[in-house]
mmCIF file of C-alpha atoms in Angstrom:
data_model
loop_
_atom_site.group_PDB
_atom_site.id
_atom_site.type_symbol
_atom_site.label_atom_id
_atom_site.label_comp_id
_atom_site.label_asym_id
_atom_site.label_seq_id
_atom_site.Cartn_x
_atom_site.Cartn_y
_atom_site.Cartn_z
ATOM 1 C CA UNK A 1 -0.015 0.029 -0.186
ATOM 2 C CA UNK A 2 1.576 3.154 -1.022
ATOM 3 C CA UNK A 3 0.553 5.268 1.778
ATOM 4 C CA UNK A 4 3.971 7.456 2.666
ATOM 5 C CA UNK A 5 5.077 6.244 5.997
ATOM 6 C CA UNK A 6 7.705 9.179 5.847
ATOM 7 C CA UNK A 7 4.692 11.788 5.641
ATOM 8 C CA UNK A 8 2.719 9.799 8.202
ATOM 9 C CA UNK A 9 5.427 10.036 10.623
ATOM 10 C CA UNK A 10 6.231 13.681 10.111
ATOM 11 C CA UNK A 11 2.410 14.575 10.483
ATOM 12 C CA UNK A 12 2.332 12.485 13.809
ATOM 13 C CA UNK A 13 5.558 13.829 15.333
ATOM 14 C CA UNK A 14 4.085 17.231 14.505
ATOM 15 C CA UNK A 15 0.989 16.474 16.391
ATOM 16 C CA UNK A 16 2.673 15.081 19.381
ATOM 17 C CA UNK A 17 4.961 18.321 19.511
ATOM 18 C CA UNK A 18 1.682 20.521 19.738
ATOM 19 C CA UNK A 19 0.871 18.588 23.019
ATOM 20 C CA UNK A 20 -2.013 16.300 21.495
ATOM 21 C CA UNK A 21 -2.667 13.693 23.825
ATOM 22 C CA UNK A 22 -6.013 12.413 22.620
ATOM 23 C CA UNK A 23 -6.827 11.366 18.672
ATOM 24 C CA UNK A 24 -9.988 10.160 17.780
ATOM 25 C CA UNK A 25 -10.234 8.543 14.240
ATOM 26 C CA UNK A 26 -12.176 6.698 11.887
ATOM 27 C CA UNK A 27 -9.852 4.655 9.561
ATOM 28 C CA UNK A 28 -9.452 5.423 5.708
ATOM 29 C CA UNK A 29 -6.574 4.113 3.511
ATOM 30 C CA UNK A 30 -4.422 7.200 3.775
ATOM 31 C CA UNK A 31 -4.644 7.160 7.584
ATOM 32 C CA UNK A 32 -3.561 3.839 8.296
ATOM 33 C CA UNK A 33 -0.046 4.749 9.618
ATOM 34 C CA UNK A 34 -1.224 7.493 11.446
ATOM 35 C CA UNK A 35 -3.437 5.316 13.244
ATOM 36 C CA UNK A 36 -0.820 2.644 13.877
ATOM 37 C CA UNK A 37 1.226 5.111 15.295
ATOM 38 C CA UNK A 38 -1.248 6.487 17.791
ATOM 39 C CA UNK A 39 -2.181 2.883 18.612
ATOM 40 C CA UNK A 40 1.276 1.997 19.307
ATOM 41 C CA UNK A 41 2.179 5.034 21.412
ATOM 42 C CA UNK A 42 1.410 4.541 25.111
ATOM 43 C CA UNK A 43 1.509 8.411 25.479
ATOM 44 C CA UNK A 44 -1.480 8.723 23.017
ATOM 45 C CA UNK A 45 -5.220 8.113 23.766
ATOM 46 C CA UNK A 46 -6.631 6.713 20.336
ATOM 47 C CA UNK A 47 -10.589 6.624 20.127
ATOM 48 C CA UNK A 48 -11.724 4.697 17.330
ATOM 49 C CA UNK A 49 -15.377 5.929 16.509
ATOM 50 C CA UNK A 50 -18.305 4.455 14.805
ATOM 51 C CA UNK A 51 -19.151 7.384 13.042
ATOM 52 C CA UNK A 52 -16.881 10.974 12.578
ATOM 53 C CA UNK A 53 -19.468 13.040 14.508
ATOM 54 C CA UNK A 54 -18.694 11.554 17.953
ATOM 55 C CA UNK A 55 -15.121 12.726 17.593
ATOM 56 C CA UNK A 56 -16.220 16.472 17.499
ATOM 57 C CA UNK A 57 -18.144 15.541 21.122
ATOM 58 C CA UNK A 58 -14.866 13.799 22.308
ATOM 59 C CA UNK A 59 -12.792 16.756 21.247
ATOM 60 C CA UNK A 60 -15.305 19.082 22.709
ATOM 61 C CA UNK A 61 -15.038 17.401 26.268
ATOM 62 C CA UNK A 62 -11.343 16.886 26.268
ATOM 63 C CA UNK A 63 -10.827 20.560 25.561
ATOM 64 C CA UNK A 64 -13.253 21.637 28.582
ATOM 65 C CA UNK A 65 -11.403 19.338 30.426
ATOM 66 C CA UNK A 66 -8.039 20.618 29.619
ATOM 67 C CA UNK A 67 -6.569 18.135 27.281
ATOM 68 C CA UNK A 68 -5.699 18.635 23.483
ATOM 69 C CA UNK A 69 -7.137 16.453 20.980
ATOM 70 C CA UNK A 70 -7.433 16.009 17.184
ATOM 71 C CA UNK A 71 -9.743 14.421 14.870
ATOM 72 C CA UNK A 72 -8.359 12.011 11.823
ATOM 73 C CA UNK A 73 -10.844 11.461 9.292
ATOM 74 C CA UNK A 74 -11.601 11.455 5.567
ATOM 75 C CA UNK A 75 -13.377 14.212 3.663
ATOM 76 C CA UNK A 76 -16.869 12.468 3.837
ATOM 77 C CA UNK A 77 -16.374 12.033 7.557
ATOM 78 C CA UNK A 78 -16.193 15.898 7.775
ATOM 79 C CA UNK A 79 -19.342 15.583 5.866
ATOM 80 C CA UNK A 80 -20.801 13.247 8.701
ATOM 81 C CA UNK A 81 -19.696 15.903 11.310
ATOM 82 C CA UNK A 82 -21.089 19.174 10.218
ATOM 83 C CA UNK A 83 -23.874 19.448 12.860
ATOM 84 C CA UNK A 84 -21.490 18.854 15.706
ATOM 85 C CA UNK A 85 -19.086 21.295 14.146
ATOM 86 C CA UNK A 86 -21.688 24.074 13.843
ATOM 87 C CA UNK A 87 -24.130 23.105 17.005
ATOM 88 C CA UNK A 88 -21.219 22.088 19.370
ATOM 89 C CA UNK A 89 -17.806 23.816 18.492
ATOM 90 C CA UNK A 90 -18.898 27.055 16.969
ATOM 91 C CA UNK A 91 -21.973 27.420 19.084
ATOM 92 C CA UNK A 92 -19.959 27.002 22.268
ATOM 93 C CA UNK A 93 -16.695 28.484 20.899
ATOM 94 C CA UNK A 94 -14.733 25.436 21.350
ATOM 95 C CA UNK A 95 -11.142 24.808 19.464
ATOM 96 C CA UNK A 96 -11.020 21.931 17.094
ATOM 97 C CA UNK A 97 -8.182 20.600 15.144
ATOM 98 C CA UNK A 98 -9.169 18.442 12.288
ATOM 99 C CA UNK A 99 -6.962 16.602 9.937
ATOM 100 C CA UNK A 100 -8.812 15.580 6.849
ATOM 101 C CA UNK A 101 -7.454 13.231 4.184
ATOM 102 C CA UNK A 102 -8.631 15.190 0.914
ATOM 103 C CA UNK A 103 -9.964 12.263 -1.053
ATOM 104 C CA UNK A 104 -11.719 12.979 -4.640
ATOM 105 C CA UNK A 105 -9.157 15.676 -5.705
ATOM 106 C CA UNK A 106 -6.672 15.681 -9.036
ATOM 107 C CA UNK A 107 -5.343 12.431 -9.464
ATOM 108 C CA UNK A 108 -8.140 10.285 -7.681
ATOM 109 C CA UNK A 109 -8.849 6.999 -9.174
ATOM 110 C CA UNK A 110 -11.649 5.828 -7.095
ATOM 111 C CA UNK A 111 -15.136 7.016 -8.601
ATOM 112 C CA UNK A 112 -16.768 7.014 -5.355
ATOM 113 C CA UNK A 113 -14.413 9.357 -3.712
ATOM 114 C CA UNK A 114 -15.025 12.078 -6.422
ATOM 115 C CA UNK A 115 -18.207 13.784 -5.275
ATOM 116 C CA UNK A 116 -16.916 14.668 -1.651
ATOM 117 C CA UNK A 117 -13.781 15.727 -3.044
ATOM 118 C CA UNK A 118 -15.636 18.228 -5.065
ATOM 119 C CA UNK A 119 -17.581 19.954 -2.450
ATOM 120 C CA UNK A 120 -15.017 19.704 0.596
ATOM 121 C CA UNK A 121 -13.408 23.270 0.253
ATOM 122 C CA UNK A 122 -16.642 24.905 -0.349
ATOM 123 C CA UNK A 123 -18.338 23.359 2.772
ATOM 124 C CA UNK A 124 -15.333 24.288 4.720
ATOM 125 C CA UNK A 125 -15.669 27.858 3.160
ATOM 126 C CA UNK A 126 -19.472 27.846 4.217
ATOM 127 C CA UNK A 127 -18.693 26.739 7.614
ATOM 128 C CA UNK A 128 -16.237 29.753 7.943
ATOM 129 C CA UNK A 129 -13.584 26.826 8.927
ATOM 130 C CA UNK A 130 -10.098 28.281 8.278
ATOM 131 C CA UNK A 131 -8.113 25.476 6.458
ATOM 132 C CA UNK A 132 -4.783 24.999 4.685
ATOM 133 C CA UNK A 133 -3.393 22.208 2.455
ATOM 134 C CA UNK A 134 -0.609 19.887 3.601
ATOM 135 C CA UNK A 135 0.849 18.884 0.459
ATOM 136 C CA UNK A 136 4.373 18.498 0.859
ATOM 137 C CA UNK A 137 6.647 17.640 3.723
ATOM 138 C CA UNK A 138 8.421 21.001 4.143
ATOM 139 C CA UNK A 139 5.563 22.874 5.567
ATOM 140 C CA UNK A 140 3.820 20.152 7.543
ATOM 141 C CA UNK A 141 5.299 20.522 11.152
ATOM 142 C CA UNK A 142 4.765 24.819 10.753
ATOM 143 C CA UNK A 143 1.061 24.465 9.478
ATOM 144 C CA UNK A 144 -0.034 21.942 12.058
ATOM 145 C CA UNK A 145 1.703 24.164 14.777
ATOM 146 C CA UNK A 146 0.027 27.253 13.384
ATOM 147 C CA UNK A 147 -3.514 25.486 12.745
ATOM 148 C CA UNK A 148 -3.399 24.584 16.462
ATOM 149 C CA UNK A 149 -2.295 28.055 17.737
ATOM 150 C CA UNK A 150 -5.298 29.756 15.715
ATOM 151 C CA UNK A 151 -7.829 26.938 16.767
ATOM 152 C CA UNK A 152 -6.673 27.815 20.513
ATOM 153 C CA UNK A 153 -6.658 31.680 20.197
ATOM 154 C CA UNK A 154 -9.902 31.854 17.989
ATOM 155 C CA UNK A 155 -11.525 29.214 20.096
ATOM 156 C CA UNK A 156 -12.925 27.748 16.766
ATOM 157 C CA UNK A 157 -12.590 24.808 14.701
ATOM 158 C CA UNK A 158 -9.894 24.680 11.995
ATOM 159 C CA UNK A 159 -8.975 22.068 9.172
ATOM 160 C CA UNK A 160 -5.878 20.583 7.687
ATOM 161 C CA UNK A 161 -6.387 18.853 4.314
ATOM 162 C CA UNK A 162 -4.168 15.958 3.797
ATOM 163 C CA UNK A 163 -3.344 15.662 0.019
ATOM 164 C CA UNK A 164 -2.346 13.393 -2.174
ATOM 165 C CA UNK A 165 1.145 14.719 -2.931
ATOM 166 C CA UNK A 166 1.903 14.366 0.611
ATOM 167 C CA UNK A 167 0.012 11.066 1.494
ATOM 168 C CA UNK A 168 0.561 8.871 -1.382
ATOM 169 C CA UNK A 169 3.495 7.340 -3.067
ATOM 170 C CA UNK A 170 2.995 6.431 -6.714
ATOM 171 C CA UNK B 1 -41.518 8.581 37.414
ATOM 172 C CA UNK B 2 -41.168 12.168 36.589
ATOM 173 C CA UNK B 3 -37.865 13.034 35.469
ATOM 174 C CA UNK B 4 -37.865 16.240 37.466
ATOM 175 C CA UNK B 5 -37.845 13.790 40.722
ATOM 176 C CA UNK B 6 -35.544 11.421 39.175
ATOM 177 C CA UNK B 7 -32.852 14.391 39.354
ATOM 178 C CA UNK B 8 -33.951 15.697 42.440
ATOM 179 C CA UNK B 9 -33.337 12.575 44.122
ATOM 180 C CA UNK B 10 -29.647 12.153 42.769
ATOM 181 C CA UNK B 11 -29.143 16.093 42.878
ATOM 182 C CA UNK B 12 -27.061 15.864 46.081
ATOM 183 C CA UNK B 13 -24.651 13.233 44.479
ATOM 184 C CA UNK B 14 -24.155 15.353 41.386
ATOM 185 C CA UNK B 15 -22.370 18.104 43.414
ATOM 186 C CA UNK B 16 -18.728 16.172 43.387
ATOM 187 C CA UNK B 17 -19.381 14.928 39.650
ATOM 188 C CA UNK B 18 -19.052 16.615 36.453
ATOM 189 C CA UNK B 19 -22.160 16.672 34.733
ATOM 190 C CA UNK B 20 -23.308 16.867 30.915
ATOM 191 C CA UNK B 21 -27.001 17.116 30.322
ATOM 192 C CA UNK B 22 -28.849 17.453 26.923
ATOM 193 C CA UNK B 23 -30.875 20.299 25.649
ATOM 194 C CA UNK B 24 -34.489 21.205 26.524
ATOM 195 C CA UNK B 25 -36.469 19.977 29.438
ATOM 196 C CA UNK B 26 -33.579 18.066 30.944
ATOM 197 C CA UNK B 27 -31.391 21.124 30.837
ATOM 198 C CA UNK B 28 -34.208 23.626 32.146
ATOM 199 C CA UNK B 29 -35.203 21.081 34.997
ATOM 200 C CA UNK B 30 -31.723 20.727 36.086
ATOM 201 C CA UNK B 31 -31.393 24.502 36.173
ATOM 202 C CA UNK B 32 -34.661 24.828 38.004
ATOM 203 C CA UNK B 33 -32.975 22.484 40.774
ATOM 204 C CA UNK B 34 -30.101 24.706 40.948
ATOM 205 C CA UNK B 35 -27.368 25.456 38.662
ATOM 206 C CA UNK B 36 -23.829 24.597 39.746
ATOM 207 C CA UNK B 37 -20.483 25.411 37.773
ATOM 208 C CA UNK B 38 -19.760 21.546 37.478
ATOM 209 C CA UNK B 39 -22.964 21.174 35.090
ATOM 210 C CA UNK B 40 -22.701 21.566 31.570
ATOM 211 C CA UNK B 41 -25.874 21.978 29.332
ATOM 212 C CA UNK B 42 -25.394 20.977 25.545
ATOM 213 C CA UNK B 43 -28.191 22.772 24.110
ATOM 214 C CA UNK B 44 -27.971 21.411 20.593
ATOM 215 C CA UNK B 45 -25.899 18.845 18.832
ATOM 216 C CA UNK B 46 -28.406 15.929 19.753
ATOM 217 C CA UNK B 47 -26.526 12.812 20.185
ATOM 218 C CA UNK B 48 -23.221 14.260 21.358
ATOM 219 C CA UNK B 49 -23.374 14.847 25.099
ATOM 220 C CA UNK B 50 -22.335 10.983 25.472
ATOM 221 C CA UNK B 51 -19.496 11.722 23.247
ATOM 222 C CA UNK B 52 -18.539 14.862 25.337
ATOM 223 C CA UNK B 53 -18.883 12.711 28.452
ATOM 224 C CA UNK B 54 -16.445 10.439 26.793
ATOM 225 C CA UNK B 55 -14.102 12.886 26.010
ATOM 226 C CA UNK B 56 -14.062 14.540 29.650
ATOM 227 C CA UNK B 57 -14.022 10.974 31.511
ATOM 228 C CA UNK B 58 -10.711 9.823 29.221
ATOM 229 C CA UNK B 59 -9.021 13.111 29.938
ATOM 230 C CA UNK B 60 -9.882 13.212 33.804
ATOM 231 C CA UNK B 61 -9.785 9.885 35.039
ATOM 232 C CA UNK B 62 -9.809 11.052 38.645
ATOM 233 C CA UNK B 63 -13.525 12.639 37.982
ATOM 234 C CA UNK B 64 -16.699 10.876 38.105
ATOM 235 C CA UNK B 65 -18.646 12.161 34.915
ATOM 236 C CA UNK B 66 -22.378 11.858 34.844
ATOM 237 C CA UNK B 67 -24.123 12.287 31.493
ATOM 238 C CA UNK B 68 -27.859 13.256 31.732
ATOM 239 C CA UNK B 69 -29.297 11.695 28.116
ATOM 240 C CA UNK B 70 -32.456 11.206 26.659
ATOM 241 C CA UNK B 71 -33.900 8.524 24.256
ATOM 242 C CA UNK B 72 -34.202 11.153 21.238
ATOM 243 C CA UNK B 73 -30.500 11.960 21.507
ATOM 244 C CA UNK B 74 -29.239 8.713 22.179
ATOM 245 C CA UNK B 75 -31.265 7.343 18.991
ATOM 246 C CA UNK B 76 -29.144 9.835 16.809
ATOM 247 C CA UNK B 77 -25.869 8.443 18.189
ATOM 248 C CA UNK B 78 -26.423 4.657 18.816
ATOM 249 C CA UNK B 79 -23.047 4.155 17.534
ATOM 250 C CA UNK B 80 -21.774 6.211 20.321
ATOM 251 C CA UNK B 81 -22.618 3.230 22.700
ATOM 252 C CA UNK B 82 -20.307 1.012 20.919
ATOM 253 C CA UNK B 83 -17.675 3.655 21.136
ATOM 254 C CA UNK B 84 -18.640 4.141 24.933
ATOM 255 C CA UNK B 85 -18.371 -0.141 25.175
ATOM 256 C CA UNK B 86 -15.183 -0.294 23.558
ATOM 257 C CA UNK B 87 -13.372 2.275 25.656
ATOM 258 C CA UNK B 88 -15.373 1.471 28.828
ATOM 259 C CA UNK B 89 -14.261 4.518 30.987
ATOM 260 C CA UNK B 90 -14.924 3.415 34.614
ATOM 261 C CA UNK B 91 -15.585 6.932 35.860
ATOM 262 C CA UNK B 92 -18.796 7.419 33.503
ATOM 263 C CA UNK B 93 -22.240 7.048 34.372
ATOM 264 C CA UNK B 94 -24.832 7.376 31.452
ATOM 265 C CA UNK B 95 -28.414 7.910 32.532
ATOM 266 C CA UNK B 96 -31.081 8.162 29.886
ATOM 267 C CA UNK B 97 -34.315 9.505 30.590
ATOM 268 C CA UNK B 98 -36.558 7.565 28.325
ATOM 269 C CA UNK B 99 -40.064 9.443 27.804
ATOM 270 C CA UNK B 100 -40.542 7.495 24.671
ATOM 271 C CA UNK B 101 -40.845 11.140 22.859
ATOM 272 C CA UNK B 102 -39.326 14.162 21.275
ATOM 273 C CA UNK B 103 -40.765 16.267 23.912
ATOM 274 C CA UNK B 104 -38.882 19.282 23.487
ATOM 275 C CA UNK B 105 -40.242 19.754 19.706
ATOM 276 C CA UNK B 106 -43.582 18.669 19.964
ATOM 277 C CA UNK B 107 -43.771 15.477 21.546
ATOM 278 C CA UNK B 108 -43.561 12.892 18.755
ATOM 279 C CA UNK B 109 -42.824 9.201 19.785
ATOM 280 C CA UNK B 110 -39.513 7.997 19.304
ATOM 281 C CA UNK B 111 -38.644 4.412 18.597
ATOM 282 C CA UNK B 112 -38.671 3.470 22.122
ATOM 283 C CA UNK B 113 -42.481 4.147 22.323
ATOM 284 C CA UNK B 114 -42.743 1.107 19.833
ATOM 285 C CA UNK B 115 -40.498 -1.517 21.686
ATOM 286 C CA UNK B 116 -36.841 -0.453 21.133
ATOM 287 C CA UNK B 117 -35.104 -1.103 24.392
ATOM 288 C CA UNK B 118 -32.276 1.214 25.055
ATOM 289 C CA UNK B 119 -30.684 -0.842 28.024
ATOM 290 C CA UNK B 120 -30.796 -3.862 25.780
ATOM 291 C CA UNK B 121 -29.160 -1.902 22.819
ATOM 292 C CA UNK B 122 -26.573 -0.548 25.391
ATOM 293 C CA UNK B 123 -25.925 -4.196 26.892
ATOM 294 C CA UNK B 124 -25.910 -5.773 23.133
ATOM 295 C CA UNK B 125 -23.371 -2.995 22.475
ATOM 296 C CA UNK B 126 -21.043 -4.419 25.072
ATOM 297 C CA UNK B 127 -21.891 -2.352 27.929
ATOM 298 C CA UNK B 128 -22.239 -4.699 30.919
ATOM 299 C CA UNK B 129 -23.607 -2.599 33.303
ATOM 300 C CA UNK B 130 -26.846 -1.559 31.893
ATOM 301 C CA UNK B 131 -30.157 -1.686 33.225
ATOM 302 C CA UNK B 132 -33.885 -0.077 32.823
ATOM 303 C CA UNK B 133 -35.765 1.269 35.853
ATOM 304 C CA UNK B 134 -39.304 2.535 36.284
ATOM 305 C CA UNK B 135 -39.686 3.352 39.507
ATOM 306 C CA UNK B 136 -37.976 6.555 41.483
ATOM 307 C CA UNK B 137 -36.657 4.428 44.279
ATOM 308 C CA UNK B 138 -35.142 1.890 41.750
ATOM 309 C CA UNK B 139 -33.413 4.674 39.916
ATOM 310 C CA UNK B 140 -31.898 6.271 42.953
ATOM 311 C CA UNK B 141 -30.648 2.988 44.068
ATOM 312 C CA UNK B 142 -29.177 2.267 40.693
ATOM 313 C CA UNK B 143 -27.539 5.620 40.398
ATOM 314 C CA UNK B 144 -25.766 5.361 44.059
ATOM 315 C CA UNK B 145 -24.685 1.984 42.723
ATOM 316 C CA UNK B 146 -23.335 3.409 39.718
ATOM 317 C CA UNK B 147 -21.340 6.207 41.104
ATOM 318 C CA UNK B 148 -19.976 3.909 43.905
ATOM 319 C CA UNK B 149 -18.806 1.296 41.267
ATOM 320 C CA UNK B 150 -15.606 1.487 39.156
ATOM 321 C CA UNK B 151 -17.438 0.377 36.143
ATOM 322 C CA UNK B 152 -18.961 2.364 32.901
ATOM 323 C CA UNK B 153 -22.886 2.203 33.665
ATOM 324 C CA UNK B 154 -25.946 2.829 31.684
ATOM 325 C CA UNK B 155 -29.073 3.391 33.531
ATOM 326 C CA UNK B 156 -32.453 3.929 31.223
ATOM 327 C CA UNK B 157 -34.798 5.489 33.476
ATOM 328 C CA UNK B 158 -38.609 5.182 32.157
ATOM 329 C CA UNK B 159 -40.076 8.568 32.934
ATOM 330 C CA UNK B 160 -43.221 10.330 31.974
ATOM 331 C CA UNK B 161 -43.592 12.742 28.756
ATOM 332 C CA UNK B 162 -43.836 16.211 30.878
ATOM 333 C CA UNK B 163 -41.736 19.016 31.070
ATOM 334 C CA UNK B 164 -41.432 22.693 31.798
ATOM 335 C CA UNK B 165 -43.210 25.255 29.777
ATOM 336 C CA UNK B 166 -40.596 26.950 28.616
ATOM 337 C CA UNK B 167 -36.762 25.953 27.484
ATOM 338 C CA UNK B 168 -34.938 28.930 27.652
ATOM 339 C CA UNK B 169 -33.345 29.866 31.116
ATOM 340 C CA UNK B 170 -31.302 33.115 31.885
ATOM 341 C CA UNK B 171 -27.983 31.385 31.756
ATOM 342 C CA UNK B 172 -26.176 32.162 28.647
ATOM 343 C CA UNK B 173 -24.443 29.170 26.666
ATOM 344 C CA UNK B 174 -21.246 30.831 26.741
ATOM 345 C CA UNK B 175 -21.146 31.817 30.516
ATOM 346 C CA UNK B 176 -22.184 28.126 31.143
ATOM 347 C CA UNK B 177 -19.278 27.064 28.958
ATOM 348 C CA UNK B 178 -16.444 28.977 30.273
ATOM 349 C CA UNK B 179 -17.807 28.556 33.790
ATOM 350 C CA UNK B 180 -17.616 24.870 33.334
ATOM 351 C CA UNK B 181 -14.062 24.793 31.737
ATOM 352 C CA UNK B 182 -12.787 26.981 34.770
ATOM 353 C CA UNK B 183 -14.380 24.859 37.147
ATOM 354 C CA UNK B 184 -12.842 21.792 35.636
ATOM 355 C CA UNK B 185 -9.098 23.694 35.627
ATOM 356 C CA UNK B 186 -9.360 24.802 39.063
ATOM 357 C CA UNK B 187 -10.729 21.366 40.267
ATOM 358 C CA UNK B 188 -7.829 19.864 38.532
ATOM 359 C CA UNK B 189 -5.474 22.495 40.500
ATOM 360 C CA UNK B 190 -7.192 21.959 43.837
ATOM 361 C CA UNK B 191 -6.694 18.137 43.476
ATOM 362 C CA UNK B 192 -3.201 18.275 42.355
ATOM 363 C CA UNK B 193 -2.374 20.689 45.316
ATOM 364 C CA UNK B 194 -3.632 17.909 47.605
ATOM 365 C CA UNK B 195 -1.386 15.295 46.158
ATOM 366 C CA UNK B 196 1.520 14.073 48.492
ATOM 367 C CA UNK B 197 4.788 15.107 47.027
ATOM 368 C CA UNK B 198 6.088 12.017 45.609
ATOM 369 C CA UNK B 199 2.967 11.248 43.586
ATOM 370 C CA UNK B 200 2.696 14.927 42.169
ATOM 371 C CA UNK B 201 5.809 14.341 40.171
#
């Protein structure tokens, strides 16, 4: 499976450097190494979800309890999480760091991923969620750190889009 | 059983717990009994109260977390019961007031009115301490046992489909949110301060 281990490790290390101690996740192909790293890390609490919106609630609870957390999901998981993002994190001004694998972009071969890919950025814009792309290793650590900083200062959700060029090695 | 009476029966025990409630009647009635800084009312995002409780329980294992949920909300996040069962935080008590109705939005029947059994669903999800009670004294006993035990508990309390006339209270959502977070922070600092020197490292 040509999911980049190097990039996954870089992302994981950057999350750790931000003090993330709880990761909630729903598996998807590009996230396999990240989820395994969280699973093997005794200092990380990994919460495997049944549906992504649960992760919004878990992160909100963790924040109010003083713990730093992040969500790992596919962009279709973002679509599943919209009410939680609006009616919990935005309504109650709660920071939320979302790492979203950006399926269905240029280069996508799976037909079933393409509709979600086409609406991802428009949905984030409509929700007024600031987002940035992670598409090359050089800016991963800095962008994750800056995203976390903005989430904490604005008390709002932010998103990082994990892109094909970073996650997939052809 | 009236939900108000059930909450009144456990109210003294909620003082040392961290409490997350759902919206509508449950939030309004608990506030009518008396708001405390350790109570958070999730006034929307139906289904996520139990997920918030899980997030708090995992982050702060030293605290007892009580979620006051409802049948309509739980039915929106049945998968969440499987997540609770998977991580089974021993410090979480999940109370589900089941009035078989979406009372706060017009009183339409939920699936529990036609036989869906939430305690059965919780048990089948893998939560071994899951019971259903109909009488007030049985509820009070079940809650006391759940607080005393060191195991994830689900208590489904069958209650009448009645609630207050109005749901909006004079506690703004954000005031509640920041007060609750501050309570959790100060409680952590206070508990830290009481730790013996050697275990504080």
